[in-house]
């Protein structure tokens, strides 16, 4: 490596980044400048193909500190990805390829959307876990289909977030030797020195979690190169602690927290360029020799992929790879549940996912230590990373972020499982799954006050509303085991995450006749009365209650329609005509749901829902106490009809 | 200590717990039996007064593994708290004092509601932090008003959760020498051996975070006693790793994960009693000598509190203590903001909290490393634990749980701050604040797409809905700086947590005239038109937009009312009459809010809201793009009126 050229390469990244932030008058110049030296050297180690950013055996590179997006875009541009200098000039503008934080899908080469701190570290662990499993099922002694590395750059913020500890503990436990985490230790946070709040011995911390650790000067090219070479020989996940100076090269702002999240100012940039031997009047400038050097990645990448494609795969390897790349959803042998029997939807779900796993080789997942309760085990399919059952440990947040990356990896359909109440613990990662429209599945059992004795700390109230409010996210709360099947059939085909909110208690399997519509449309008319005065609309365990209440109302001479809405999100996406056929506008509408219920106001005239937290008692007592009884539904229906007359 | 009696005491706890779970046919016997020896010895070290569970200088005891509630109740009963043997028999029943997980407020002696794992550890850190600050401002060399310890029992699950790493890192950083964490290391989790997913070197992990660590046999009374004595001499937070056997004493189920969450079965309990020399036919039995021994806590506690009360406090100490115990909300000098000026509500909020802090000695808090952006610094009030500005680090989740405990401590009014989007990271702790109805305040700035260039990872969409759906929780999104003041006035007096959702961008200060109602009622009629056809209803930055749209509509001959709803939760609690005066039922209602907006269907005929994630661009461009322009509101209002005619 030629020191002078390396310096020039790094400075080019620095000034591209600084110019981007300056022109946008918004962004974060400090981290890009501090990391420029590392990224420059890393570019010589990275195996990727800018011409085909989706090459399966590429190294994955994750920028966990997504605020360093100017660095990401500069690097991708220089490496020959589909991002031009005009895109850099358009940084953070409406419709640009270069949004404020790197967004998956917006620009090729961005492996995952980052920004919320700690997520990228857990995603990197997920990529490494996916690669480890892929190598276990795809590689033979002779032919390594998968043998790439996962690199992740992170900062103090990432390592202070709980999710990073969870994920790194998981990585250490599995001994993910394909993972290289580079810690940009610049000792600067927004409030000032990181030592204001953070005084861990990071080396000991990671060693305690089963990692190998090296410390380097993050501005010394030789040291960087040495550890990146060493990284290839590891038998454990590898942390590189790189001491860096934030905004390195920015003269008077070097080492200052003022360089974190605001433009440096044209004067500072000018002086920095002069000092580095760059023309202070040139902006977005890439010297020719720098351009030539970085763009070698294209040539090297194309060659690497070509060589990889020429590997002599066995017929079995080819078959496995084909099955992973092209899952055949039609091959699932869906179970059918007998009408009238009592089946908790957590149980039906357990049967369903086992059938899916039998049919789809890439379907895998696990629970945050609740598999026996979540019914989320894939029977006889072994433990990850040799088998498909992932023991995530009691780490919901990392679990979800790891699954995001497993989904992004390109071969797998991952699921994660926990109690619905603990979806709270993983909300930030569920949001990113939605933002990226990832095909990842959340199994959330113990869906309501039906939890019973464990009490209000374990009884979801607001969670249904909260996830329904999240865009690109489909929350399924099936009324019975067969709706549970329909939910999965649809969910497998949606280009977005789905969550399955499932009962602990048994639910009667409905007779399966639908008077109009289908579960695949989110909601349907389950029972149509001859001369309906009222519509009872609900989801999950309350559908059965509404069916019973409708019978009782009928006995009293009041005809009631019953609508089941297993997926509120999908239902709202249907045409107005469809919705109007399901919900007869000539009826009054009473929604019944053992949740906070707010969303139902969209369709309902009145709502029976949870207006408080739950309580600790056997579940039958709780349903009674909180108004989820046939008597109360009938009473409230009659009151609603009476008030209607009054208006 | 007499070994034989200790054993009998511990066995009494074991069998009370086992009997409780057996009778309820629900619960967790394993942890109580595994921890019985430790809790027995701890009872000799604990300084508390069962007769006055609220004694300020008591040791705090937190059971982070709330599923061990049978242990908690057994221990409280034996120690003489207001919980009888009948309460134990009523375990997990409707209306009992002994719910499935220990709930703050339900039974005296429970310091904090636990169950969701990891929370208790962070709460314990919060108690210790509160005690440290209290001792710093209350103690003199001569008179120690505060000199108690905080003990916390936790398990594998707690230590696998990210929040525990965050909290323990914070504790280590502050050097909280008053904190003793006892780790029930039974190596059992629900899926089986903890080593399935967890293989950290816990000792090294905690040492890396600045803790002192000891390891003991958790069934050896001498070892337990020795470390608890040693705990009093620490200069750092102290972790005791206690190797235990889950369900110790339960014969064939000792050490089995099957003993975690299900009754042991009457046969197992019978055999265990026989083996321990207890009468196998007696249930809920407390031997006399055991009763006498445990109940000494009452005598010792009353004496300890009496001695404490006799301490010769200086006038200054008395004054400080009085001010902390009796905050005078009327003494706050509320700022007034000039109508017509432009003030971001994050800025007004900064001014407001500084005024509150000047008036109320117990008002303190900080940010998860965003103080300059959240405007959450208390100027000139120093750094915690000497001063009132807490540098939480980039640890949102622990921050919220720590504030829960600071609030529970009895002297303080804590606030925490972060970007609204990162409220996701602390959701589980915000929920517990609501469940416990704690007076704790969340400052959440950067409230919408108004965030601008940072893009969709940083733009809240579903968060308003999600926190509005949570019971006992008040979400304030003020329309301007003066509404921000009104929000705080009310929030300080609510016995529940409040969140302040605040703008990054400037908002015009409204003229302050309200045509009906007040912000303290959650929502009010800001502008009443003469002959209103339509009501524009909104919160936060969209109120100003609605005012402008109403003017434009007026120009076009359409009279529009404008309703501002800074606190949706509080508004829904108002009388029907009040709401009907604010929202004229003879008008069509159009809600306008830059959020997912679902809750507005309760009052609105149509909604302008966010139906997708946001985007990265300057905020003006985003408001325009997503329909938050005067033109669009006017257009949609007219469409709504037209459709009304059509019906």
Short mmCIF file of C-alpha atoms in Angstrom, two decimals, chain B residues 348-501:
data_model
loop_
_atom_site.label_atom_id
_atom_site.label_comp_id
_atom_site.label_asym_id
_atom_site.label_seq_id
_atom_site.Cartn_x
_atom_site.Cartn_y
_atom_site.Cartn_z
CA UNK B 348 -40.20 26.72 24.97
CA UNK B 349 -40.00 23.45 26.82
CA UNK B 350 -36.37 24.13 27.66
CA UNK B 351 -37.36 27.43 29.22
CA UNK B 352 -40.26 25.88 31.08
CA UNK B 353 -38.32 23.04 32.66
CA UNK B 354 -35.67 25.49 33.78
CA UNK B 355 -38.34 27.52 35.56
CA UNK B 356 -39.79 24.40 37.15
CA UNK B 357 -36.34 23.35 38.32
CA UNK B 358 -35.75 26.75 39.92
CA UNK B 359 -38.98 26.40 41.89
CA UNK B 360 -38.91 22.69 42.68
CA UNK B 361 -35.82 21.26 44.30
CA UNK B 362 -36.75 17.71 43.41
CA UNK B 363 -37.14 18.33 39.69
CA UNK B 364 -34.24 16.74 37.85
CA UNK B 365 -33.43 14.69 34.81
CA UNK B 366 -31.55 14.46 31.59
CA UNK B 367 -31.28 13.09 28.13
CA UNK B 368 -30.00 10.00 26.41
CA UNK B 369 -27.16 12.07 24.96
CA UNK B 370 -29.34 14.57 23.17
CA UNK B 371 -29.51 17.39 25.71
CA UNK B 372 -28.40 20.12 23.28
CA UNK B 373 -31.04 18.95 20.78
CA UNK B 374 -33.76 18.15 23.31
CA UNK B 375 -33.08 21.47 25.09
CA UNK B 376 -33.25 19.45 28.27
CA UNK B 377 -30.37 20.89 30.23
CA UNK B 378 -31.01 22.60 33.56
CA UNK B 379 -28.73 25.57 33.26
CA UNK B 380 -26.12 25.95 35.94
CA UNK B 381 -27.43 23.05 37.97
CA UNK B 382 -24.41 20.78 37.64
CA UNK B 383 -24.01 17.14 36.77
CA UNK B 384 -25.64 14.26 38.55
CA UNK B 385 -25.26 12.88 41.20
CA UNK B 386 -23.90 16.13 42.63
CA UNK B 387 -26.13 18.24 40.44
CA UNK B 388 -29.40 17.73 38.67
CA UNK B 389 -28.37 17.10 35.06
CA UNK B 390 -28.23 13.38 34.47
CA UNK B 391 -26.07 12.22 31.58
CA UNK B 392 -27.84 8.97 30.85
CA UNK B 393 -25.67 8.06 27.90
CA UNK B 394 -27.16 6.56 24.76
CA UNK B 395 -29.34 4.26 26.82
CA UNK B 396 -32.99 5.21 26.37
CA UNK B 397 -34.40 2.05 27.86
CA UNK B 398 -32.42 2.15 31.09
CA UNK B 399 -33.01 5.89 31.29
CA UNK B 400 -36.76 5.44 31.49
CA UNK B 401 -36.56 2.59 33.99
CA UNK B 402 -34.12 4.55 36.12
CA UNK B 403 -36.53 7.51 36.10
CA UNK B 404 -39.35 5.22 37.16
CA UNK B 405 -37.37 4.34 40.26
CA UNK B 406 -36.27 7.92 40.89
CA UNK B 407 -39.94 8.83 40.86
CA UNK B 408 -40.79 5.94 43.21
CA UNK B 409 -38.02 6.94 45.56
CA UNK B 410 -40.34 9.50 47.15
CA UNK B 411 -38.45 12.78 46.84
CA UNK B 412 -38.08 13.55 43.17
CA UNK B 413 -39.89 14.54 39.98
CA UNK B 414 -37.70 13.10 37.25
CA UNK B 415 -37.78 13.68 33.51
CA UNK B 416 -36.06 11.89 30.71
CA UNK B 417 -35.45 13.16 27.20
CA UNK B 418 -34.81 11.80 23.75
CA UNK B 419 -36.07 12.16 20.19
CA UNK B 420 -39.70 11.09 19.88
CA UNK B 421 -38.71 8.34 17.46
CA UNK B 422 -36.53 6.77 20.13
CA UNK B 423 -39.45 6.51 22.52
CA UNK B 424 -39.66 3.12 20.80
CA UNK B 425 -36.50 2.11 22.62
CA UNK B 426 -38.01 2.76 26.03
CA UNK B 427 -41.58 1.64 25.45
CA UNK B 428 -41.49 -1.21 28.02
CA UNK B 429 -40.47 1.17 30.79
CA UNK B 430 -42.97 3.85 29.76
CA UNK B 431 -45.62 1.16 30.07
CA UNK B 432 -44.56 0.34 33.60
CA UNK B 433 -44.61 4.04 34.48
CA UNK B 434 -48.22 4.09 33.30
CA UNK B 435 -49.13 0.87 35.09
CA UNK B 436 -47.71 2.28 38.34
CA UNK B 437 -49.16 5.76 37.64
CA UNK B 438 -45.79 7.34 38.29
CA UNK B 439 -45.20 11.02 38.15
CA UNK B 440 -42.42 10.93 35.63
CA UNK B 441 -42.06 13.10 32.56
CA UNK B 442 -40.95 12.22 29.08
CA UNK B 443 -39.55 14.96 26.89
CA UNK B 444 -39.76 13.80 23.30
CA UNK B 445 -38.60 16.34 20.75
CA UNK B 446 -38.48 16.12 16.94
CA UNK B 447 -42.11 15.15 16.82
CA UNK B 448 -42.95 14.44 13.17
CA UNK B 449 -41.82 14.70 9.57
CA UNK B 450 -40.87 18.20 10.71
CA UNK B 451 -37.57 16.50 11.57
CA UNK B 452 -36.76 16.96 7.90
CA UNK B 453 -33.53 15.73 6.37
CA UNK B 454 -32.76 12.98 8.87
CA UNK B 455 -35.45 11.01 7.08
CA UNK B 456 -37.86 8.19 7.87
CA UNK B 457 -35.69 6.44 10.44
CA UNK B 458 -36.00 9.59 12.52
CA UNK B 459 -39.58 10.68 11.75
CA UNK B 460 -42.26 9.45 14.15
CA UNK B 461 -45.44 8.23 12.47
CA UNK B 462 -47.13 5.64 14.67
CA UNK B 463 -45.72 6.83 17.98
CA UNK B 464 -48.50 9.29 18.87
CA UNK B 465 -51.10 6.60 18.35
CA UNK B 466 -49.12 4.04 20.24
CA UNK B 467 -48.72 6.10 23.37
CA UNK B 468 -52.27 7.42 23.22
CA UNK B 469 -53.43 3.81 23.23
CA UNK B 470 -51.60 3.15 26.48
CA UNK B 471 -53.78 3.54 29.58
CA UNK B 472 -52.84 5.99 32.37
CA UNK B 473 -50.49 7.87 30.10
CA UNK B 474 -50.87 11.45 28.92
CA UNK B 475 -49.33 12.45 25.63
CA UNK B 476 -49.09 16.22 25.14
CA UNK B 477 -48.39 17.71 21.74
CA UNK B 478 -48.69 21.44 22.25
CA UNK B 479 -49.60 23.72 19.37
CA UNK B 480 -47.36 26.48 20.61
CA UNK B 481 -45.14 27.63 23.44
CA UNK B 482 -47.98 28.78 25.65
CA UNK B 483 -49.91 25.55 25.27
CA UNK B 484 -46.64 23.93 26.27
CA UNK B 485 -46.83 25.89 29.54
CA UNK B 486 -50.45 24.85 30.12
CA UNK B 487 -49.47 21.26 29.47
CA UNK B 488 -46.83 21.29 32.18
CA UNK B 489 -49.13 23.04 34.66
CA UNK B 490 -51.61 20.23 34.29
CA UNK B 491 -49.09 17.42 34.00
CA UNK B 492 -47.40 18.28 37.29
CA UNK B 493 -50.72 17.65 39.01
CA UNK B 494 -51.68 14.41 37.27
CA UNK B 495 -51.00 11.20 39.12
CA UNK B 496 -49.69 9.56 36.01
CA UNK B 497 -46.83 9.98 33.58
CA UNK B 498 -46.93 12.65 30.89
CA UNK B 499 -45.04 12.84 27.65
CA UNK B 500 -44.29 16.11 25.86
CA UNK B 501 -44.07 15.69 22.13
#
